[in-house]
Tab-separated table of C-alpha atoms and ligand atoms in Angstrom:
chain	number	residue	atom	x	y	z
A	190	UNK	CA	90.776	-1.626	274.788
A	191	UNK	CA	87.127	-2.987	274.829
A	192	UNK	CA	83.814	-2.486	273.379
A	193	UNK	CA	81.418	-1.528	275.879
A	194	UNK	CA	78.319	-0.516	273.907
A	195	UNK	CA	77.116	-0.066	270.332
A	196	UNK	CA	74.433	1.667	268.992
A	197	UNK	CA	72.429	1.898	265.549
A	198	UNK	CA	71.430	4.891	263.834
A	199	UNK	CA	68.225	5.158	261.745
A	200	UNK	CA	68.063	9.060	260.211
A	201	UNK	CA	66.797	10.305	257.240
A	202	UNK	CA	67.637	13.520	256.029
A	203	UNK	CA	66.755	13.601	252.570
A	204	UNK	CA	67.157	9.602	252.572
A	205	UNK	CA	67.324	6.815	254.416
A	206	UNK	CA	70.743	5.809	256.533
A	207	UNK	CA	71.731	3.799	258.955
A	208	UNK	CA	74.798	3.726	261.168
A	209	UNK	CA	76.311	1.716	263.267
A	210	UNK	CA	78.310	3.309	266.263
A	211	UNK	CA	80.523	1.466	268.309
A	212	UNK	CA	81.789	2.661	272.024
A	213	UNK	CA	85.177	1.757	273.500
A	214	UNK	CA	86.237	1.684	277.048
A	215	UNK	CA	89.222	4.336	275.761
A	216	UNK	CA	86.912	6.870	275.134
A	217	UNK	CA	87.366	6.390	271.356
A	218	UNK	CA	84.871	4.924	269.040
A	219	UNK	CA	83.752	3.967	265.832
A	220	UNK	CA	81.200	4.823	263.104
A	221	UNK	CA	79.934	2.620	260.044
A	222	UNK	CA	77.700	2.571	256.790
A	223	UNK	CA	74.870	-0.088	257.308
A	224	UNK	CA	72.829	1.530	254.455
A	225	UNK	CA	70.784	-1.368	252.230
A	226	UNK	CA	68.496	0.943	249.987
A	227	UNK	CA	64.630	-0.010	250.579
A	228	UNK	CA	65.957	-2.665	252.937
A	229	UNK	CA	67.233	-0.368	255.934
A	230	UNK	CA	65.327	-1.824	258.743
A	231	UNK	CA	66.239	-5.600	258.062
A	232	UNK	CA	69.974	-4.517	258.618
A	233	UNK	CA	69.250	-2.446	261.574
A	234	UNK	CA	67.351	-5.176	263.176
A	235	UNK	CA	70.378	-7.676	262.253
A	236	UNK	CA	72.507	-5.363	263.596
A	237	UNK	CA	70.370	-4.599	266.847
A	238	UNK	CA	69.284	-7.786	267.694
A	239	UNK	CA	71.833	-9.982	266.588
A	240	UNK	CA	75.115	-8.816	266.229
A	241	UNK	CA	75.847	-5.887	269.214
A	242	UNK	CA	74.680	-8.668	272.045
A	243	UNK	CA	77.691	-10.452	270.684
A	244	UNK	CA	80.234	-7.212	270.304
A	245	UNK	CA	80.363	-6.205	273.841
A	246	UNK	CA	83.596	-7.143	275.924
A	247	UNK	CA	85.257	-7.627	272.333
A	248	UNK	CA	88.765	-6.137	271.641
A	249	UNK	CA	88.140	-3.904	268.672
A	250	UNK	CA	91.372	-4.306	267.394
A	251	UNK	CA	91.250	-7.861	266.645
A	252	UNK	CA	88.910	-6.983	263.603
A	253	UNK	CA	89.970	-9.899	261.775
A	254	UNK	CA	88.958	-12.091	264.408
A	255	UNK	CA	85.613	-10.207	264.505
A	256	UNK	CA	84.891	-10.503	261.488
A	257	UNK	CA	85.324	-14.441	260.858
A	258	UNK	CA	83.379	-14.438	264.251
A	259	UNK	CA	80.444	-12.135	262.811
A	260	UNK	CA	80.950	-14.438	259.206
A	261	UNK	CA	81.599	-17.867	260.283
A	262	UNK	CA	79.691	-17.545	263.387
A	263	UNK	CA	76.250	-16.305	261.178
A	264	UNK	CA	76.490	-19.950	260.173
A	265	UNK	CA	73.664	-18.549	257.466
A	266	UNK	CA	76.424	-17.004	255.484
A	267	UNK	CA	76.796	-14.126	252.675
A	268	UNK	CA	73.184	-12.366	251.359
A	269	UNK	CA	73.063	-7.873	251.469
A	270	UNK	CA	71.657	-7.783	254.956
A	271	UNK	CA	74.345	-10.075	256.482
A	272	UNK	CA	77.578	-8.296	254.589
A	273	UNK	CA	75.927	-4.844	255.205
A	274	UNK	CA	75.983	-5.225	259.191
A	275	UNK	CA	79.442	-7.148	258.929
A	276	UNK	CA	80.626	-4.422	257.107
A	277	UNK	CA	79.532	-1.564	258.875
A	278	UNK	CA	81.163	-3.720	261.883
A	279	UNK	CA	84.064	-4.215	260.166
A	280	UNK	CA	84.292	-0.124	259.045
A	281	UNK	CA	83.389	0.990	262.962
A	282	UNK	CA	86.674	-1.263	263.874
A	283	UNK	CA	88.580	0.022	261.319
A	284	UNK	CA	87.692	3.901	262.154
A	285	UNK	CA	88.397	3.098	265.674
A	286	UNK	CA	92.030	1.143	264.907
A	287	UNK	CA	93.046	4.270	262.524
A	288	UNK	CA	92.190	6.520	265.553
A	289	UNK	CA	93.602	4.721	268.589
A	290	UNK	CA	96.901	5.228	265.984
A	291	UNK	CA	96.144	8.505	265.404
A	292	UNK	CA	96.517	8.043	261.592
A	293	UNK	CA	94.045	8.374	258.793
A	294	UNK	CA	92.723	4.994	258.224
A	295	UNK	CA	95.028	5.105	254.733
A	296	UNK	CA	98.066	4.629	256.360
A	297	UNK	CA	97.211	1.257	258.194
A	298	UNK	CA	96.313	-0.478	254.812
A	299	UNK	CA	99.727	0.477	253.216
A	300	UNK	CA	99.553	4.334	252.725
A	301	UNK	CA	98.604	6.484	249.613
A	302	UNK	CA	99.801	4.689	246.239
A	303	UNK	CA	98.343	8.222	244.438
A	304	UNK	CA	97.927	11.813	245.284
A	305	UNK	CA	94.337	11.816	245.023
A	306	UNK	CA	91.598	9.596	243.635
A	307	UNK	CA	89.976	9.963	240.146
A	308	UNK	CA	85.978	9.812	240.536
A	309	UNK	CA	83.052	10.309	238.111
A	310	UNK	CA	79.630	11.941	238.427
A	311	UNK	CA	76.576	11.428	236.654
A	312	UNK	CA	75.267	13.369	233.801
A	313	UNK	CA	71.503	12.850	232.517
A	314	UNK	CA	68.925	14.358	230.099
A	315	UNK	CA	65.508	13.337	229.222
A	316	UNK	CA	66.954	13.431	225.535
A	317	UNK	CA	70.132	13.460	223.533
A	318	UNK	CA	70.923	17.407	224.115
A	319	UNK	CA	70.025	17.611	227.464
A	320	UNK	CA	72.000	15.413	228.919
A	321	UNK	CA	75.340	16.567	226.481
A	322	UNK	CA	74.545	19.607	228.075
A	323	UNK	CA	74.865	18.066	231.640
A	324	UNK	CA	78.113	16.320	230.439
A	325	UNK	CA	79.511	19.999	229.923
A	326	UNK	CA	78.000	20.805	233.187
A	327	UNK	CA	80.558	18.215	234.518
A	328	UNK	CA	83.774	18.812	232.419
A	329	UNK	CA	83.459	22.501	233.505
A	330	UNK	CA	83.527	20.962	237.308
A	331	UNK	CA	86.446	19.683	236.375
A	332	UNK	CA	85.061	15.664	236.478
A	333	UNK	CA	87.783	13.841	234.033
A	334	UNK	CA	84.914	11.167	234.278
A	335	UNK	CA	81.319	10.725	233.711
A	336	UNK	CA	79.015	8.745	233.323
A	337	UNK	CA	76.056	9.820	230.757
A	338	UNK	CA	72.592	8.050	230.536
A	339	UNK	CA	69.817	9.823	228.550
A	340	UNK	CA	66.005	9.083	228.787
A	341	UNK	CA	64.348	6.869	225.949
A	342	UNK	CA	61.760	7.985	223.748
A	343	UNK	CA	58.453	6.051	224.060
A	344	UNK	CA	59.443	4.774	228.013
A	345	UNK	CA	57.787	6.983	230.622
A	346	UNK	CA	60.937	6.715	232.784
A	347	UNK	CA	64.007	5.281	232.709
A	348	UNK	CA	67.353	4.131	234.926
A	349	UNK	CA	69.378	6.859	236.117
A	350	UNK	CA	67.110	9.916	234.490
A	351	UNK	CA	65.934	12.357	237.627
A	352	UNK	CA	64.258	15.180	237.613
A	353	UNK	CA	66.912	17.229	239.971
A	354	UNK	CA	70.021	16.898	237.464
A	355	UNK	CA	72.777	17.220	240.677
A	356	UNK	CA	70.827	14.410	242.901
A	357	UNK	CA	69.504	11.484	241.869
A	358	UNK	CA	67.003	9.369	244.193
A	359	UNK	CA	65.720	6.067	242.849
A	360	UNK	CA	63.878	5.559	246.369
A	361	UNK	CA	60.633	7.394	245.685
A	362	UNK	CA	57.961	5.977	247.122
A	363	UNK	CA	56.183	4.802	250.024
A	364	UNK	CA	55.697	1.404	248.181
A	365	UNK	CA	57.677	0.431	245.147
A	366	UNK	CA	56.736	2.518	241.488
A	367	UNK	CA	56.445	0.863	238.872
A	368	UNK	CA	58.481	1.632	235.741
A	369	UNK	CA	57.980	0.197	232.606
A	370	UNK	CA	61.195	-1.080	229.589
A	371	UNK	CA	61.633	-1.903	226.435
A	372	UNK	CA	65.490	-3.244	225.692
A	373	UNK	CA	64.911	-3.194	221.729
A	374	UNK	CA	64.337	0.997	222.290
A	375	UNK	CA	67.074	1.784	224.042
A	376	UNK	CA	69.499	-0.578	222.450
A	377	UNK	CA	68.594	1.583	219.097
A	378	UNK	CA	69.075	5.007	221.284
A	379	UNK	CA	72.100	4.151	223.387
A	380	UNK	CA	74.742	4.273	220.260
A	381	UNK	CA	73.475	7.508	219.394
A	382	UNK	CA	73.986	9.189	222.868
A	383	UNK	CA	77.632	8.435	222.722
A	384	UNK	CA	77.953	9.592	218.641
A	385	UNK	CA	76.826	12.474	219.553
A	386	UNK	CA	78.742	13.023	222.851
A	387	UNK	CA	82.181	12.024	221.304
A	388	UNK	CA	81.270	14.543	218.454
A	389	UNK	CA	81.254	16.825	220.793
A	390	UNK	CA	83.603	16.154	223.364
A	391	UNK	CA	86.113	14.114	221.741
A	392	UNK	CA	87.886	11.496	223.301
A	393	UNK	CA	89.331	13.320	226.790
A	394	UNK	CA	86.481	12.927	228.843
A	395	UNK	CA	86.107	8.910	230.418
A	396	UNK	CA	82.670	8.179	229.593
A	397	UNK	CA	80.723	5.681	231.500
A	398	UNK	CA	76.959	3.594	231.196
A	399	UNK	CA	75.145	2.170	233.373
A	400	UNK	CA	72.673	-0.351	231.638
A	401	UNK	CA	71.628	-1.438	235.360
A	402	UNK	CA	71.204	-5.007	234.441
A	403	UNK	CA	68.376	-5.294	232.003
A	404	UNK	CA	69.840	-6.969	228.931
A	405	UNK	CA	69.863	-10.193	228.001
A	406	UNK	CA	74.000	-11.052	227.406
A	407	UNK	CA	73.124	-11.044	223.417
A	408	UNK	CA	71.828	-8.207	223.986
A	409	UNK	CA	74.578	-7.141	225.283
A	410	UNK	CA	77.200	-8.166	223.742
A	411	UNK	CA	75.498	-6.152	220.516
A	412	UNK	CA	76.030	-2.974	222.675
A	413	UNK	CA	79.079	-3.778	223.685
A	414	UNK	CA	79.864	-3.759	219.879
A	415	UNK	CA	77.969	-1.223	219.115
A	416	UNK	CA	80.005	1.034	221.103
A	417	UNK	CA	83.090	0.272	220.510
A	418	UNK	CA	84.071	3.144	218.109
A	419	UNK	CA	83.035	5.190	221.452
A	420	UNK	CA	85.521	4.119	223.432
A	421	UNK	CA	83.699	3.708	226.815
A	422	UNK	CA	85.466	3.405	230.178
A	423	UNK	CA	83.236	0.862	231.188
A	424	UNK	CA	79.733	-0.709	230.478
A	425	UNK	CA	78.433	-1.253	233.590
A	426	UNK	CA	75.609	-3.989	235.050
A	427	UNK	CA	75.107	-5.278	231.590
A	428	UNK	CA	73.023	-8.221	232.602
A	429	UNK	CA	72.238	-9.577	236.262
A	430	UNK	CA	75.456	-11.098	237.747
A	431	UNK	CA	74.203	-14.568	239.097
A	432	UNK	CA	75.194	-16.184	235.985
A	433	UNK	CA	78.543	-15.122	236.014
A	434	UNK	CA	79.635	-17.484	233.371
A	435	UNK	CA	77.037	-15.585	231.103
A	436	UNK	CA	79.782	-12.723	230.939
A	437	UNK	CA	81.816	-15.047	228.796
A	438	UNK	CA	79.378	-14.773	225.764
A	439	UNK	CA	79.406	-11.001	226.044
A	440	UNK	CA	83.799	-10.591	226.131
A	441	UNK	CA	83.035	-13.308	223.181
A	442	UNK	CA	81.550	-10.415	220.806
A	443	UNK	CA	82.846	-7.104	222.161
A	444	UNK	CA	86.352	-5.166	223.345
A	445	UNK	CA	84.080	-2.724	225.448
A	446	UNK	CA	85.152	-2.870	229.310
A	447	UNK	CA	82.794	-4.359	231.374
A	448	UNK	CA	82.112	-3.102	234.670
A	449	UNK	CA	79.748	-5.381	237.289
A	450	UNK	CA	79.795	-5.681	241.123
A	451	UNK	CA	77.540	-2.939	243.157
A	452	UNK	CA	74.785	-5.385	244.095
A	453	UNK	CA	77.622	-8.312	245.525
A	454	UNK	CA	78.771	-8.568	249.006
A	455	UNK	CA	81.367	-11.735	249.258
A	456	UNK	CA	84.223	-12.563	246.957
A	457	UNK	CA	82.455	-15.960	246.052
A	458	UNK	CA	79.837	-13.814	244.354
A	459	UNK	CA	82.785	-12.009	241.623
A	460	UNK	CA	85.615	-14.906	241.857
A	461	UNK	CA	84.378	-16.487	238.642
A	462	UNK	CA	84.126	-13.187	236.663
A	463	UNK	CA	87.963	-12.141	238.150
A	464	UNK	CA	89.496	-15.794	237.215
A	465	UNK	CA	88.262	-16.162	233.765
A	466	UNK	CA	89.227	-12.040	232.955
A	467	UNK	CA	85.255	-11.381	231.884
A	468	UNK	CA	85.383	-8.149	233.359
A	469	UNK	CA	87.471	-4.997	233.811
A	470	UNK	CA	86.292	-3.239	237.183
A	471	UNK	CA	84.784	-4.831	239.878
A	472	UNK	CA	82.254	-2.606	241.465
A	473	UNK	CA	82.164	-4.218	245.065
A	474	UNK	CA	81.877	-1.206	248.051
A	475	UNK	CA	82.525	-1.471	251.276
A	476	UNK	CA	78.641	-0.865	252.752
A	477	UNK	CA	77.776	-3.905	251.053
A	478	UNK	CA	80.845	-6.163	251.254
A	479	UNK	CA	82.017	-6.735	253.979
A	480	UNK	CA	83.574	-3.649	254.852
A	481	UNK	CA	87.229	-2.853	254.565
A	482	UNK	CA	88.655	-6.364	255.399
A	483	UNK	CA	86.778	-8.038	252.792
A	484	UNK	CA	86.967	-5.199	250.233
A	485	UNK	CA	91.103	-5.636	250.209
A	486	UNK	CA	90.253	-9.515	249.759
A	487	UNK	CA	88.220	-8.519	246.671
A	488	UNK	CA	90.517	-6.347	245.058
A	489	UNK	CA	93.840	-8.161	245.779
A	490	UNK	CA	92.088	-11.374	243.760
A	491	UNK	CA	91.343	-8.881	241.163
A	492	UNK	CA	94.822	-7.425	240.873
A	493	UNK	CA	95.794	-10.849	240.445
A	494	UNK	CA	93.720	-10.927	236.891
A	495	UNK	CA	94.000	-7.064	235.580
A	496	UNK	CA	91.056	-6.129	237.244
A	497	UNK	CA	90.146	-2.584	238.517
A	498	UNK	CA	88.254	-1.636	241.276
A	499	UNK	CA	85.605	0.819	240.702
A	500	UNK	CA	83.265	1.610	244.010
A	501	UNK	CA	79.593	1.932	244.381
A	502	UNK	CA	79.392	5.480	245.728
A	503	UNK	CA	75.322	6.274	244.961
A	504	UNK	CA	73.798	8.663	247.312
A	505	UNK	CA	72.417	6.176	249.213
A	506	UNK	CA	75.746	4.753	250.151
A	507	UNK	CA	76.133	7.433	253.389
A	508	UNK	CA	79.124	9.761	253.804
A	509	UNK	CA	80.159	7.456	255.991
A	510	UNK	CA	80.523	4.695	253.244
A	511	UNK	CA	82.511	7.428	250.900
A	512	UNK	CA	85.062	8.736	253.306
A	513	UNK	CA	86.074	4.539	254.131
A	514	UNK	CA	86.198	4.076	250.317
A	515	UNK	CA	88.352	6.754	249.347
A	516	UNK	CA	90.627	5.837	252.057
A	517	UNK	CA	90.939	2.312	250.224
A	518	UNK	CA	91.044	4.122	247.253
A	519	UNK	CA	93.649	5.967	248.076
A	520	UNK	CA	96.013	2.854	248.895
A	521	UNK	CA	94.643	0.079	246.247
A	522	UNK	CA	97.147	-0.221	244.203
A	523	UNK	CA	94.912	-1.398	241.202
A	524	UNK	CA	92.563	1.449	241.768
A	525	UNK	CA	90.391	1.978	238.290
A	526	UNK	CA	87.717	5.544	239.327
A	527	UNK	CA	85.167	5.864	242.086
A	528	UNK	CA	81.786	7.081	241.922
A	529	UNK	CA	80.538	9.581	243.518
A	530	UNK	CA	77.178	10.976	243.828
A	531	UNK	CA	76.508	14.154	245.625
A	532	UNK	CA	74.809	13.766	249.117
A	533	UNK	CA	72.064	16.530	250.084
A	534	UNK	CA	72.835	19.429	252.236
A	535	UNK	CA	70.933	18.091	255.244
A	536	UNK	CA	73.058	14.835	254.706
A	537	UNK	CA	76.078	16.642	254.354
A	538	UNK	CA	75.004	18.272	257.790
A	539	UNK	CA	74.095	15.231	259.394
A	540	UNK	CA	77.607	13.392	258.917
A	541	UNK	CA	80.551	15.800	259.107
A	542	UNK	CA	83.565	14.583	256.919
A	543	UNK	CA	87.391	15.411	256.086
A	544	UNK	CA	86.631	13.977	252.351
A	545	UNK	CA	87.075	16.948	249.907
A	546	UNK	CA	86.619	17.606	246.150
A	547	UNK	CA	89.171	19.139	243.744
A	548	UNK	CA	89.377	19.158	239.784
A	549	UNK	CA	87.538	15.762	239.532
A	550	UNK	CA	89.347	13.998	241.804
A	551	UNK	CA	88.825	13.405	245.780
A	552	UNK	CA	90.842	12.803	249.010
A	553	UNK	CA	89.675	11.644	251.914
A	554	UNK	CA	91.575	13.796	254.424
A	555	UNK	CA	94.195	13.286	257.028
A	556	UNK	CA	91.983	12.773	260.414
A	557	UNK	CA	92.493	9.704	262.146
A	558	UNK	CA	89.901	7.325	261.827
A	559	UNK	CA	88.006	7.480	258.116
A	560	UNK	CA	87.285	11.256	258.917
A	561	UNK	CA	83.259	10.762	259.188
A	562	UNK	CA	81.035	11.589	261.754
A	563	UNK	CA	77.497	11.656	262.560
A	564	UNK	CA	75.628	14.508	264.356
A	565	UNK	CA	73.624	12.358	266.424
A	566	UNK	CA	71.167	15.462	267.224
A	567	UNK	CA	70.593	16.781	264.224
A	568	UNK	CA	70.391	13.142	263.013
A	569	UNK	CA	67.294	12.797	265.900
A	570	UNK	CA	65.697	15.134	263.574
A	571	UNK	CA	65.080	13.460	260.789
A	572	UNK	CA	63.000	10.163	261.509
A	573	UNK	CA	63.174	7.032	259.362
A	574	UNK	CA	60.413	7.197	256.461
A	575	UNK	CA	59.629	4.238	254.320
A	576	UNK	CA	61.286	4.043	250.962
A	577	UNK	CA	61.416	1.166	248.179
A	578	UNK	CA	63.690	1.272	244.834
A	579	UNK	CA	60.937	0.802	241.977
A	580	UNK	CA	60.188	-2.657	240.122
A	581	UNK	CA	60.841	-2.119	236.558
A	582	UNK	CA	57.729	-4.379	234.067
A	583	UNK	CA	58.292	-4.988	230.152
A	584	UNK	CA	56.110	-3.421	227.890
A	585	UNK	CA	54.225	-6.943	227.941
A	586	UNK	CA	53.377	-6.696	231.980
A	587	UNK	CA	56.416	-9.066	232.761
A	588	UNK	CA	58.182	-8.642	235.595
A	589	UNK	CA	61.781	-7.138	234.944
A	590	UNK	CA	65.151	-5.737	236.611
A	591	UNK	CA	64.783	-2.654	237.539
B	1442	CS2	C1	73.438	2.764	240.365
B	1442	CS2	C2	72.904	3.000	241.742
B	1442	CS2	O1	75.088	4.338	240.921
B	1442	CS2	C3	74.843	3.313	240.276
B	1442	CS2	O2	75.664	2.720	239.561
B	1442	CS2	O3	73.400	1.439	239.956
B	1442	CS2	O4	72.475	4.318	241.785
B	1442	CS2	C4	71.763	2.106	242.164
B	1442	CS2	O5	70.675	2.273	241.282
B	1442	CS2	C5	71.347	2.457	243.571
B	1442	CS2	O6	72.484	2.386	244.391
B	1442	CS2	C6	70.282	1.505	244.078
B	1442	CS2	O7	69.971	1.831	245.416
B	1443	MG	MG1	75.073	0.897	238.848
């Protein structure tokens, strides 16, 4: 079998996406997540102009090979744009290997180690009843998991807080907002949320936060503590990651699990925080890292240290992206929860998918391949339109993490 052609996919329905599609002299072919939120163009230029020259005449079997060639060959190694084209690469190959077997793409990495896969949604309220409310909303879905994040008094907007409760699009303008934090409020409102929510709830549902990297790791490792008595399933993104030694004074002061990971894309940027045991789940996905072949490098170093894996599955990870992860999720064997965020209609129209929903877990379906296509005409419909995640200031003017 060879690859004769490729072809990438700018459409945005709702949101941005891009796709990679890959053509085989067999007739079959292959379909990939190249999706880099605000940054969609640089990857679709990588991929265009730098990568599909090379693919052509290729066997797409020999996606190892590939991908060491598409790694190695880069010379400029590792960086979002760079693992996002590898990996939707590497996920095309994949899709096209599962279907030339005529097996869902499960199968090839081992076969299912569990029935289904646990995931969790996202519940948020501009205040402390509001988003319990939401948290019911999901329980009565039948979500054993969810993560809860509530506005903060005196901040005009904050992570994770949208204004349509089922869809949640940080992308929102044609040039970045600007948001504005203050860590001392919403280290004093956090505790509360989760009081209140285990009053209510008890201890049955997994609850999950996403602090989206904006404390300092004092800071939070005095969440951490603060929330112990709450029994979280994970504290995610508590500070930026670059540091990763800084994770060692946060497991220092707290039992809470940590959860870090959606912003990596190689192994060299989690292999510190995996060896030294200074987190729990490792939130890698297979958009952004490298794609299948580098996610089952990831995760079999974690297994190695009691580490979970945990996928990035926001909505601006494409259908694409969440039919190959739950297919790896449904093998891993130490598989912690994935996230899932629900897509649009027009998205769900745009790529067709064997993934389903049931009782708060999913399944990715028994196609071959990963299940996922795109509707390249309907896709035509919807042209690219400029998008950029916000920047996030202190209350001082300093620039922050958003
Ligand atoms: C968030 C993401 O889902 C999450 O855990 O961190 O929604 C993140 O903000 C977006 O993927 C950024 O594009
Ligand atoms: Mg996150």
């Amino acid at each position: 079998m060879k690859i004769v052609n490729a072809k990438v996919i700018v459409t945005s329905p709702d949101r941005n996406f891009v796709t990679l599609k890959i053509f085989t002299d067999e007739g079959v072919y292959g379909i990939g997540d190249a999706t880099l939120n605000g940054r969609e163009l640089a990857v679709a230029a990588y991929l265009q102009e730098h990568v599909i020259p090379c693919l052509t005449g290729k066997d797409p079997l020999q996606s190892e090979d590939i991908w060491q060639f598409l790694y190695r060959g880069a010379y400029w190694r590792r960086g979002p744009v760079t693992m996002s084209a590898i990996a939707a690469v590497d996920t095309a190959l994949w899709d096209i290997k599962a279907k030339a077997a005529g097996m869902p793409l499960y199968q090839l990495l081992g076969g299912k180690s569990r029935d289904s896969v646990m995931v969790y949604g996202h519940a948020n309220g501009r205040d402390i009843e509001e988003t319990a409310d939401e948290v019911a909303k999901y329980i009565e879905l039948g979500y054993r998991a969810i993560r809860a994040q509530r506005g903060i008094p005196g901040l005009g907007s904050t992570y994770g807080v949208s204004t349509d409760k089922m869809f949640y699009e940080p992308a929102d303008a044609e040039l970045p907002s600007e948001n504005s934090w203050s860590s001392e409020r919403y280290l004093d409102h956090v505790p509360v949320l989760f009081d209140r929510l285990r009053d209510r709830f008890g201890f049955e549902p997994h609850l999950l936060h996403d602090v989206h990297h904006r404390l300092t790791p004092i800071e939070a490792a005095r969440l951490g503590k603060s929330l112990e008595d709450y029994r979280l399933y994970w504290l995610e993104d508590a500070v930026t990651a670059e540091n990763q030694e800084g994770f060692r004074l946060i497991r220092q002061h707290t039992v809470t699990p940590l959860a870090v990971g959606e912003v990596f894309n190689t192994i060299w940027d989690c292999k510190q925080l995996i060896e030294e045991q200074l987190i729990d789940y490792i939130r890698t996905t297979v958009a952004h890292a490298g794609g299948i072949t580098h996610l089952r490098r990831i995760a079999d170093l974690a297994a190695l240290y009691h580490v979970r894996t945990g996928c990035h599955g926001a909505t601006d990870l494409s259908p694409v992206c969440m039919g190959a992860a739950l297919h790896f999720d449904l093998w891993v064997p130490n598989f912690g929860v994935q996230e899932y965020m629900l897509h649009s209609e027009k998205t769900e129209g745009v790529f067709p998918h064997a993934y389903s929903f049931d009782k708060g877990s999913m399944h990715p379906g028994d196609t071959p391949g990963h299940g996922v296509d795109i509707d390249e005409e309907l896709a035509a419909k919807y042209p690219y339109q400029r998008a950029y995640l916000p920047v996030n200031r202190l209350q001082d003017g300093t620039m922050w993490n958003w």
